[in-house]
Structures are given as C-alpha cells and as structure tokens.
Short mmCIF file of C-alpha atoms and ligand atoms in Angstrom, two decimals:
data_model
loop_
_atom_site.label_atom_id
_atom_site.label_comp_id
_atom_site.label_asym_id
_atom_site.label_seq_id
_atom_site.Cartn_x
_atom_site.Cartn_y
_atom_site.Cartn_z
CA MET A 346 -15.41 23.01 -8.26
CA ALA A 347 -11.72 23.57 -7.67
CA GLU A 348 -10.07 20.71 -5.80
CA THR A 349 -9.67 21.56 -2.13
CA LYS A 350 -8.31 18.30 -0.70
CA LYS A 351 -4.58 18.73 -0.20
CA LEU A 352 -3.65 15.18 -1.17
CA MET A 353 -5.58 15.44 -4.44
CA ARG A 354 -3.88 18.76 -5.22
CA ALA A 355 -0.41 17.25 -4.73
CA LEU A 356 -1.38 14.30 -6.95
CA ALA A 357 -2.48 16.78 -9.62
CA GLY A 358 1.03 18.24 -9.54
CA GLU A 359 0.60 21.27 -7.30
CA VAL A 360 3.66 22.36 -5.33
CA MET A 361 2.72 23.32 -1.76
CA ASP A 362 4.59 25.00 1.08
CA VAL A 363 3.23 22.41 3.50
CA PRO A 364 2.91 18.96 1.91
CA PRO A 365 -0.04 16.70 2.74
CA VAL A 366 0.85 13.83 5.09
CA TRP A 367 -0.32 10.32 5.94
CA MET A 368 1.50 7.14 7.07
CA MET A 369 1.60 3.57 5.83
CA ARG A 370 0.03 1.33 8.53
CA GLN A 371 -1.30 4.42 10.29
CA ALA A 372 -4.11 2.22 11.63
CA GLY A 373 -2.02 -0.31 13.51
CA ARG A 374 -0.79 -1.90 16.68
CA TYR A 375 1.21 1.14 17.91
CA LEU A 376 -2.20 2.75 18.72
CA PRO A 377 -3.97 1.59 21.93
CA GLU A 378 -7.37 2.28 20.33
CA TYR A 379 -6.45 -0.03 17.42
CA ARG A 380 -5.48 -2.82 19.82
CA ALA A 381 -8.79 -2.43 21.64
CA THR A 382 -10.89 -2.65 18.45
CA ARG A 383 -8.82 -5.58 17.17
CA ALA A 384 -9.45 -7.41 20.47
CA GLN A 385 -13.16 -6.69 20.04
CA ALA A 386 -13.05 -8.18 16.50
CA GLY A 387 -11.23 -11.29 17.78
CA ASP A 388 -8.44 -11.52 15.20
CA PHE A 389 -6.93 -9.59 12.31
CA LEU A 390 -8.93 -11.19 9.47
CA SER A 391 -12.22 -10.83 11.38
CA LEU A 392 -11.36 -7.15 11.73
CA CYS A 393 -10.70 -6.82 7.97
CA TYR A 394 -14.06 -8.42 7.11
CA ASN A 395 -16.13 -6.45 9.65
CA PRO A 396 -17.06 -3.20 7.81
CA ASP A 397 -18.05 -1.25 10.94
CA LEU A 398 -14.91 -2.14 12.87
CA ALA A 399 -12.59 -1.83 9.84
CA ALA A 400 -14.02 1.65 9.22
CA GLU A 401 -13.55 2.46 12.91
CA VAL A 402 -9.82 1.60 12.90
CA THR A 403 -9.37 3.49 9.62
CA LEU A 404 -10.86 6.59 11.27
CA GLN A 405 -8.88 6.35 14.54
CA PRO A 406 -5.62 7.91 13.26
CA ILE A 407 -7.64 10.59 11.42
CA ARG A 408 -9.31 11.63 14.67
CA ARG A 409 -6.06 11.52 16.63
CA TYR A 410 -3.76 13.28 14.15
CA GLY A 411 -5.84 14.85 11.36
CA PHE A 412 -3.91 13.16 8.55
CA ASP A 413 -4.66 14.39 5.02
CA ALA A 414 -5.54 10.86 3.88
CA ALA A 415 -7.13 7.72 5.28
CA ILE A 416 -6.17 4.33 3.85
CA LEU A 417 -8.79 1.62 3.77
CA PHE A 418 -8.11 -0.94 6.49
CA ALA A 419 -7.68 -4.31 4.77
CA ASP A 420 -4.73 -6.43 3.58
CA ILE A 421 -3.07 -7.29 0.28
CA LEU A 422 -3.63 -11.00 1.00
CA LEU A 423 -7.43 -10.77 0.92
CA LEU A 424 -7.35 -11.01 -2.90
CA PRO A 425 -5.55 -14.41 -2.84
CA GLN A 426 -8.15 -15.56 -0.33
CA ALA A 427 -10.92 -14.37 -2.67
CA LEU A 428 -9.22 -16.34 -5.46
CA GLY A 429 -9.53 -19.48 -3.36
CA ALA A 430 -6.24 -19.68 -1.42
CA ASP A 431 -6.48 -20.63 2.26
CA LEU A 432 -5.25 -17.74 4.43
CA TRP A 433 -4.60 -17.45 8.15
CA PHE A 434 -2.33 -15.37 10.40
CA VAL A 435 -0.02 -16.84 13.02
CA THR A 436 0.30 -14.38 15.91
CA GLY A 437 3.82 -13.00 16.17
CA GLU A 438 4.86 -14.60 12.88
CA GLY A 439 2.68 -13.36 10.04
CA PRO A 440 0.55 -14.72 7.20
CA ARG A 441 0.24 -18.33 6.05
CA LEU A 442 -1.39 -19.44 2.78
CA SER A 443 -1.90 -22.66 0.86
CA THR A 444 0.85 -22.82 -1.81
CA ILE A 445 0.75 -22.68 -5.62
CA THR A 446 3.62 -24.59 -7.24
CA SER A 447 1.96 -26.59 -10.04
CA MET A 448 -0.55 -26.11 -12.86
CA ASN A 449 -3.01 -28.35 -10.99
CA GLU A 450 -2.91 -26.08 -7.95
CA PHE A 451 -3.21 -23.02 -10.16
CA ASN A 452 -6.21 -24.51 -11.98
CA ALA A 453 -7.97 -25.09 -8.66
CA LEU A 454 -8.09 -21.32 -8.03
CA LYS A 455 -11.26 -19.37 -8.72
CA GLY A 456 -11.78 -16.86 -11.53
CA VAL A 457 -11.76 -13.08 -11.36
CA GLY A 458 -15.56 -13.08 -11.64
CA ASP A 459 -15.82 -14.83 -8.27
CA ILE A 460 -13.82 -12.45 -6.05
CA ASP A 461 -16.68 -10.21 -4.89
CA GLU A 462 -18.24 -13.07 -2.96
CA VAL A 463 -15.39 -12.75 -0.44
CA LEU A 464 -14.50 -9.08 -0.96
CA SER A 465 -17.92 -7.41 -0.77
CA PRO A 466 -17.46 -6.51 2.96
CA ILE A 467 -14.35 -4.53 1.93
CA TYR A 468 -16.44 -2.46 -0.51
CA GLU A 469 -18.91 -1.84 2.33
CA THR A 470 -16.04 -0.53 4.50
CA VAL A 471 -15.16 1.89 1.68
CA ARG A 472 -18.78 3.07 1.44
CA ILE A 473 -18.91 3.74 5.19
CA LEU A 474 -15.64 5.67 5.04
CA ALA A 475 -16.73 7.73 2.04
CA ARG A 476 -19.69 8.88 4.18
CA GLU A 477 -17.88 9.41 7.47
CA LEU A 478 -14.51 10.93 6.65
CA PRO A 479 -14.03 14.69 7.16
CA ALA A 480 -14.48 16.71 3.95
CA GLU A 481 -10.76 17.54 3.74
CA THR A 482 -9.55 13.91 4.05
CA THR A 483 -8.82 11.81 0.96
CA LEU A 484 -9.80 8.12 0.95
CA ILE A 485 -7.13 5.78 -0.46
CA GLY A 486 -7.93 2.23 -1.58
CA PHE A 487 -5.18 -0.29 -2.27
CA ALA A 488 -4.08 -3.69 -3.47
CA GLY A 489 -0.82 -5.61 -3.61
CA ALA A 490 1.11 -5.69 -6.88
CA PRO A 491 1.02 -9.02 -8.74
CA TRP A 492 4.67 -9.92 -8.01
CA THR A 493 4.41 -9.26 -4.27
CA VAL A 494 1.08 -11.08 -3.97
CA ALA A 495 2.49 -13.99 -6.02
CA THR A 496 5.49 -14.33 -3.68
CA TYR A 497 3.07 -15.05 -0.80
CA MET A 498 0.83 -17.34 -2.88
CA ILE A 499 3.79 -19.42 -4.09
CA ALA A 500 5.71 -19.70 -0.79
CA GLY A 501 2.64 -19.74 1.46
CA ARG A 502 4.27 -17.16 3.73
CA GLY A 503 6.58 -14.16 3.81
CA THR A 504 10.15 -14.96 2.71
CA LYS A 505 13.34 -12.98 3.07
CA ASP A 506 14.61 -13.35 -0.50
CA GLN A 507 11.38 -14.44 -2.27
CA GLY A 508 13.30 -17.63 -3.19
CA PRO A 509 10.31 -19.91 -3.92
CA ALA A 510 8.79 -17.34 -6.33
CA HIS A 511 12.11 -16.85 -8.16
CA LYS A 512 12.45 -20.64 -8.39
CA LEU A 513 8.97 -21.08 -9.90
CA MET A 514 9.67 -18.23 -12.35
CA ALA A 515 12.80 -20.09 -13.54
CA GLU A 516 11.52 -23.67 -13.44
CA ASN A 517 7.86 -23.42 -14.36
CA PRO A 518 7.29 -20.14 -16.18
CA ALA A 519 3.90 -21.28 -17.53
CA VAL A 520 2.45 -21.55 -14.01
CA PHE A 521 4.26 -18.42 -12.85
CA ASP A 522 3.02 -16.31 -15.78
CA ALA A 523 -0.52 -17.65 -15.42
CA LEU A 524 -0.52 -16.69 -11.74
CA ILE A 525 0.82 -13.18 -12.42
CA ASP A 526 -1.85 -12.72 -15.07
CA LEU A 527 -4.67 -13.93 -12.79
CA ILE A 528 -3.57 -11.59 -9.98
CA THR A 529 -3.24 -8.70 -12.46
CA LYS A 530 -6.80 -9.20 -13.74
CA GLY A 531 -8.13 -9.71 -10.21
CA THR A 532 -6.42 -6.53 -9.02
CA ILE A 533 -8.01 -4.48 -11.82
CA GLU A 534 -11.42 -5.78 -10.75
CA TYR A 535 -10.76 -5.32 -7.02
CA LEU A 536 -9.48 -1.75 -7.36
CA SER A 537 -12.30 -0.80 -9.77
CA LYS A 538 -14.83 -1.97 -7.20
CA GLN A 539 -13.08 0.03 -4.44
CA ILE A 540 -13.26 3.12 -6.67
CA GLU A 541 -16.94 2.53 -7.43
CA ALA A 542 -17.55 2.28 -3.65
CA GLY A 543 -15.85 5.64 -3.04
CA ALA A 544 -12.04 5.32 -3.01
CA GLU A 545 -10.65 8.58 -4.44
CA VAL A 546 -7.07 7.35 -4.98
CA VAL A 547 -5.63 3.84 -5.20
CA LYS A 548 -2.18 2.62 -4.25
CA ILE A 549 -0.41 -0.50 -5.53
CA PHE A 550 2.01 -2.02 -3.00
CA ASP A 551 4.94 -3.89 -4.58
CA SER A 552 6.82 -4.51 -1.34
CA TRP A 553 9.23 -7.01 -2.89
CA ALA A 554 9.89 -5.22 -6.20
CA GLY A 555 13.51 -4.76 -5.11
CA SER A 556 14.29 -8.46 -5.54
CA LEU A 557 13.44 -8.33 -9.26
CA LYS A 558 16.54 -7.54 -11.28
CA GLY A 559 17.04 -6.40 -14.88
CA GLU A 560 14.56 -7.83 -17.38
CA ALA A 561 12.56 -9.51 -14.57
CA PHE A 562 11.84 -6.10 -13.04
CA THR A 563 10.47 -4.84 -16.35
CA ARG A 564 8.42 -7.95 -16.97
CA TYR A 565 7.00 -8.57 -13.48
CA ALA A 566 7.01 -5.18 -11.70
CA LEU A 567 6.75 -2.53 -14.40
CA GLU A 568 4.52 -4.27 -16.96
CA PRO A 569 1.83 -5.54 -14.54
CA ALA A 570 1.69 -2.07 -12.93
CA LYS A 571 1.25 -0.56 -16.38
CA GLU A 572 -1.49 -3.05 -17.28
CA ILE A 573 -3.40 -2.36 -14.06
CA ILE A 574 -3.04 1.43 -14.33
CA THR A 575 -4.00 1.48 -18.03
CA ALA A 576 -7.15 -0.53 -17.31
CA LEU A 577 -8.09 1.62 -14.30
CA LYS A 578 -7.53 4.85 -16.24
CA ALA A 579 -9.79 3.57 -19.04
CA ARG A 580 -12.61 3.03 -16.54
CA HIS A 581 -11.89 5.83 -14.06
CA PRO A 582 -9.73 8.47 -15.80
CA ASN A 583 -9.83 10.95 -12.90
CA VAL A 584 -8.70 8.60 -10.13
CA PRO A 585 -4.99 9.04 -9.36
CA VAL A 586 -2.80 5.98 -8.82
CA ILE A 587 0.19 5.78 -6.45
CA ALA A 588 2.72 3.04 -7.28
CA PHE A 589 5.11 1.71 -4.64
CA PRO A 590 7.86 -0.44 -6.20
CA ARG A 591 9.68 -0.72 -2.88
CA GLU A 592 13.48 -0.83 -2.99
CA ALA A 593 13.48 -0.34 -6.76
CA GLY A 594 16.63 1.83 -6.39
CA ASP A 595 17.60 3.39 -9.70
CA LYS A 596 14.57 1.70 -11.31
CA TYR A 597 12.45 4.37 -9.60
CA ILE A 598 13.71 6.62 -12.41
CA GLY A 599 11.05 6.83 -15.13
CA PHE A 600 8.72 4.35 -13.35
CA ALA A 601 5.80 6.82 -13.23
CA ARG A 602 6.16 7.72 -16.89
CA ALA A 603 6.48 4.08 -17.99
CA THR A 604 3.47 2.85 -16.01
CA GLY A 605 1.17 5.89 -16.09
CA ALA A 606 1.26 6.25 -12.28
CA ASP A 607 0.43 9.72 -10.95
CA CYS A 608 2.84 9.35 -8.04
CA VAL A 609 5.69 7.07 -7.06
CA ALA A 610 6.10 6.19 -3.38
CA LEU A 611 9.72 6.02 -2.25
CA ASP A 612 11.19 3.77 0.43
CA ASN A 613 13.90 5.17 2.71
CA SER A 614 16.80 3.37 1.03
CA VAL A 615 17.00 6.22 -1.51
CA SER A 616 18.02 9.69 -0.42
CA ALA A 617 15.48 12.48 -0.72
CA ASP A 618 17.98 14.68 -2.58
CA TRP A 619 18.68 11.96 -5.14
CA ALA A 620 14.96 11.28 -5.59
CA ALA A 621 14.12 14.98 -5.95
CA THR A 622 16.57 15.22 -8.86
CA ASN A 623 15.91 11.89 -10.52
CA VAL A 624 12.31 10.90 -9.77
CA GLN A 625 10.37 14.03 -8.80
CA VAL A 626 11.23 15.55 -12.21
CA ASP A 627 8.41 13.33 -13.58
CA GLY A 628 5.79 14.43 -11.03
CA CYS A 629 4.51 13.78 -7.55
CA VAL A 630 6.52 11.61 -5.15
CA GLN A 631 5.56 10.22 -1.75
CA GLY A 632 7.89 9.51 1.13
CA ASN A 633 10.31 8.79 2.66
CA LEU A 634 11.13 9.13 6.37
CA ALA A 635 12.69 5.98 7.88
CA PRO A 636 10.04 4.31 10.11
CA ASP A 637 12.66 3.83 12.87
CA HIS A 638 12.31 7.53 13.72
CA MET A 639 8.82 6.76 15.02
CA VAL A 640 10.47 4.52 17.61
CA THR A 641 13.55 6.60 18.47
CA GLY A 642 12.09 10.13 18.24
CA GLY A 643 14.19 12.97 19.64
CA GLN A 644 15.79 15.81 17.76
CA ALA A 645 16.78 13.52 14.90
CA LEU A 646 13.10 12.96 14.09
CA THR A 647 12.38 16.69 13.75
CA LEU A 648 15.58 17.42 11.81
CA GLU A 649 15.13 14.52 9.40
CA THR A 650 11.45 15.36 8.81
CA LYS A 651 12.32 18.97 7.97
CA ARG A 652 15.22 17.87 5.78
CA ILE A 653 12.91 15.64 3.70
CA VAL A 654 10.25 18.37 3.37
CA LYS A 655 12.94 20.78 2.15
CA ALA A 656 14.53 18.29 -0.27
CA PHE A 657 11.16 17.77 -2.01
CA SER A 658 9.95 21.38 -1.71
CA LYS A 659 10.47 22.29 -5.38
CA GLY A 660 7.98 19.76 -6.72
CA PRO A 661 4.76 17.97 -5.79
CA HIS A 662 5.23 15.88 -2.65
CA ILE A 663 3.18 13.80 -0.22
CA PHE A 664 4.94 13.25 3.09
CA ASN A 665 4.99 9.62 4.31
CA LEU A 666 7.28 7.06 5.85
CA GLY A 667 9.49 4.87 3.65
CA HIS A 668 7.55 1.81 4.89
CA GLY A 669 4.89 1.01 7.48
CA ILE A 670 5.02 2.32 11.05
CA THR A 671 5.99 -0.53 13.40
CA PRO A 672 4.09 -1.79 16.48
CA ASP A 673 6.85 -0.53 18.84
CA ALA A 674 6.50 3.09 17.64
CA ASN A 675 5.62 5.81 20.16
CA PRO A 676 2.32 7.56 19.19
CA ASP A 677 3.77 10.87 20.50
CA ASN A 678 6.45 10.75 17.81
CA VAL A 679 3.78 10.82 15.09
CA GLN A 680 2.54 14.15 16.43
CA ILE A 681 6.12 15.47 16.57
CA MET A 682 6.55 14.54 12.89
CA ILE A 683 3.29 16.27 11.93
CA ASP A 684 4.24 19.40 13.88
CA ALA A 685 7.61 19.48 12.12
CA ILE A 686 5.85 19.31 8.73
CA ARG A 687 3.02 21.74 9.43
CA GLY A 688 5.09 24.07 11.59
O1 LIG B 2091 -1.40 0.98 5.62
C1 LIG B 2091 -2.47 0.73 6.22
O2 LIG B 2091 -2.70 1.14 7.39
C2 LIG B 2091 -3.58 -0.01 5.50
C3 LIG B 2091 -3.75 -1.38 5.85
C4 LIG B 2091 -2.69 -2.35 5.40
C5 LIG B 2091 -2.35 -3.50 6.15
N1 LIG B 2091 -1.49 -4.26 5.41
C6 LIG B 2091 -2.86 -3.81 7.49
C7 LIG B 2091 -2.16 -4.82 8.30
C8 LIG B 2091 -1.95 -2.39 4.22
C9 LIG B 2091 -1.88 -1.38 3.08
C10 LIG B 2091 -1.22 -3.62 4.23
C11 LIG B 2091 -0.37 -4.03 3.12
C12 LIG B 2091 0.40 -5.27 3.22
N2 LIG B 2091 0.05 -6.41 3.85
C13 LIG B 2091 1.63 -5.47 2.58
C14 LIG B 2091 2.32 -4.49 1.67
C15 LIG B 2091 2.92 -3.34 2.39
C16 LIG B 2091 4.07 -3.69 3.25
O3 LIG B 2091 3.95 -3.53 4.47
O4 LIG B 2091 5.12 -4.04 2.71
C17 LIG B 2091 2.06 -6.77 2.89
C18 LIG B 2091 3.33 -7.42 2.43
C19 LIG B 2091 1.03 -7.37 3.68
C20 LIG B 2091 0.97 -8.75 4.20
C21 LIG B 2091 0.95 -8.77 5.67
N3 LIG B 2091 -0.12 -8.37 6.44
C22 LIG B 2091 1.98 -9.18 6.53
C23 LIG B 2091 3.34 -9.65 6.07
C24 LIG B 2091 1.51 -9.03 7.83
C25 LIG B 2091 2.18 -9.46 9.11
C26 LIG B 2091 3.26 -8.53 9.50
C27 LIG B 2091 2.92 -7.90 10.82
O5 LIG B 2091 3.17 -6.68 10.93
O6 LIG B 2091 2.46 -8.61 11.72
C28 LIG B 2091 0.21 -8.48 7.77
C29 LIG B 2091 -0.65 -8.12 8.92
C30 LIG B 2091 -1.19 -6.73 8.95
N4 LIG B 2091 -1.69 -6.05 7.89
C31 LIG B 2091 -1.34 -5.93 10.13
C32 LIG B 2091 -1.95 -4.74 9.72
C33 LIG B 2091 -2.37 -3.58 10.59
C34 LIG B 2091 -0.97 -6.34 11.54
C35 LIG B 2091 -2.06 -7.28 11.97
C36 LIG B 2091 -2.37 -7.28 13.44
O7 LIG B 2091 -3.16 -6.43 13.89
O8 LIG B 2091 -1.85 -8.19 14.09
#
C-alpha cells in the first residue's frame, strides 16, 4: 500500500506543498488539559509511568490541533533511571539524579538487559497509542542521545555549560567512555522495544550537542548517533530516524549522511535559508520556528511561519519549532501557526 501518512511521506523524501507539522513538547504545561491530567497523576514521573494517563496527554494535542504526528509522552531521563540512577524532579527547577564521577559509581549501574523492568510501562503507552491514534497520525518514539543523557548522569542535574561532563571527559576518560557506551547500548535496546511496541519513527534528542567542539563532536555526538542508527536499521530497516544535534551550527552539514539519519531536526539558531542550502540538500529536515513566537504571537508569528515554509519548500520538510514549546505559551498561537502552514 502506498504510504498515506504525511509525516512518513516527508521522511521518505517527498516534497509537499503543505508540510506535515508537530511540535516538540506539544503535550505540556501550556495546555490546561495537560495540567489537569498531570494533577490527577500526582507528579511528572508518575504521569510518565502511568500508561493510560501518558497516552491521554499524548493524545490531547492531537485532538485539539490535528497534528500530523504524536510523540510518546515520556522523558529522556527514564533510561538513566532504568540503568539504576536515582531520579526525581524538583518543581520549578528540573531534574535531579545521583551522580556518576568514578568507576565504582559506574560499576554500580545495571546492565542493558535489566532496563525493561523499569521501562515496560513506556512500551505499554506506545501500544495504547498505536491502537488509539487516528489513521493519518504518525507515532514517534524517542530517547536522549548518549552525550546529553551523560551530562545529566554525571552532573546530577541540568547545567548551563555541561562543565562536569566536560571535566570527566578530560580527567577520567575511561569512566566517561564506559558511560557513553552503556547509554548507547541501552538506547539501542530502548528504541528497539518502542518500535516493536508500535513506534513508527524514532527521534534522538542531543540537546547539548552544541557544547561539543571539533573532534569531541565527532566522537561523542556523531559516532554514537551513527552506532545507534546503524543498529536500529539492521533490526528495523523501514523505521525512519530523526536526529536532533541541537545547536550543532555548521556541523549540521553532512550529519544525516554521516550517521544514516533520515532527517535532521534544526534548532532556531540557524537560518532556514542557510539550512535549505546546506543541510536540506541531503534530505528531509525538521524545524525551525523560534518557540518564543508561541508566547508573543501577533503578525510576526504568521509571517515567520510562512517564511520558514517557503524557505524549505524545494525539499522534504517537517514543520516544527526549533526547541520545545514553553509553559507560558498561548494555546491560541499554536492554531495560528497551523493555519499559516495549512492555509
Ligand atoms: O516532546 C514531547 O512532548 C515528548 C515528551 C518529552 C518530554 N521531555 C516531556 C517533559 C520529551 C521528548 C522530552 C525530552 C527531554 N527531557 C529533553 C531533550 C529535549 C529538550 O527539551 O532539550 C531533556 C533535556 C529532558 C530532561 C528534562 N525533562 C528537563 C530538563 C525537564 C525540566 C524542564 C522543565 O521544562 O520543567 C524535564 C521535564 C519534562 N519533560 C516536562 C515535560 C512535559 C515538564 C514536566 C512537568 O509537567 O512539570
């Protein structure tokens, strides 16, 4: 049967007059229905591990806006938890984890074979979504990239410059490399299981790729992505992969070709015109409206949305924001963006 889902067609390289659209963090605190379900779950992690409620919040933005894709509701830090790290969220501040800074701490982590014990509710969420999503909506699974996940596991929290991870890389490369390798292998397993449960596409979030420079970018952003994608393609050759090496700048050039990704997601620090010339030449790109427009709205939102659609109109494109929508966004602005895309 010919592929009818718009997101899958763009990932296969088809150029469309109206690009498919979804948003990072589309299930999130800017939506009153999300806040209500999260309150029902109690806290964020309880929501992630409750398949019925996680599926419900995944479906909410699909019902409200009719996005072309739904992204599994979960978090990139569930894998570290499944590997044995302690994980909790401090309201208003963000995630906290037990830290990994020595070989002893690394050796206390669990193996890749153990992760399903914690992560099986996530696969159940995927199974529910595969049943309940509208026929035209693509289901996206995801995981964090090894470098980004490692920055949280090493520092025990989000950091502005990823200093603790860079320090461990320099001072104790044996521990650092072992950790990157464990996360890489765990991610292959985790994403394979999401695919087996019904994810049609997977996305790898490397939110802190931009702080890796020169050889370190190749070794810790590009090579792990390539290892994960190669392994996934061997097991599931028809499942497209979106890679998001955020703030990679000119290292976006050739990233899809070098890693085997079917699509590269662009943050909004690169211009759409530049990316159309330098990145879209290799295939599908996703992006890259600045999330601030979802807060500020107005004519600038419509104009900028149309400008991005036009800049990418000569090649395969999936419309998205350059990063996640923020809690202070106005839900009406999302509809304005969609109307500007779909006309
Ligand atoms: O995009 C989606 O809607 C899918 C679900 C998703 C979440 N987090 C839900 C979430 C995805 C894909 C992520 C990825 C994620 N998580 C990343 C990489 C992408 C990025 O944004 O750069 C990172 C670095 C994390 C780790 C994380 N999770 C942080 C730093 C925080 C706290 C920041 C904040 O906004 O409070 C989270 C919490 C989180 N993950 C929320 C959501 C909806 C907010 C939790 C809440 O309801 O309070």
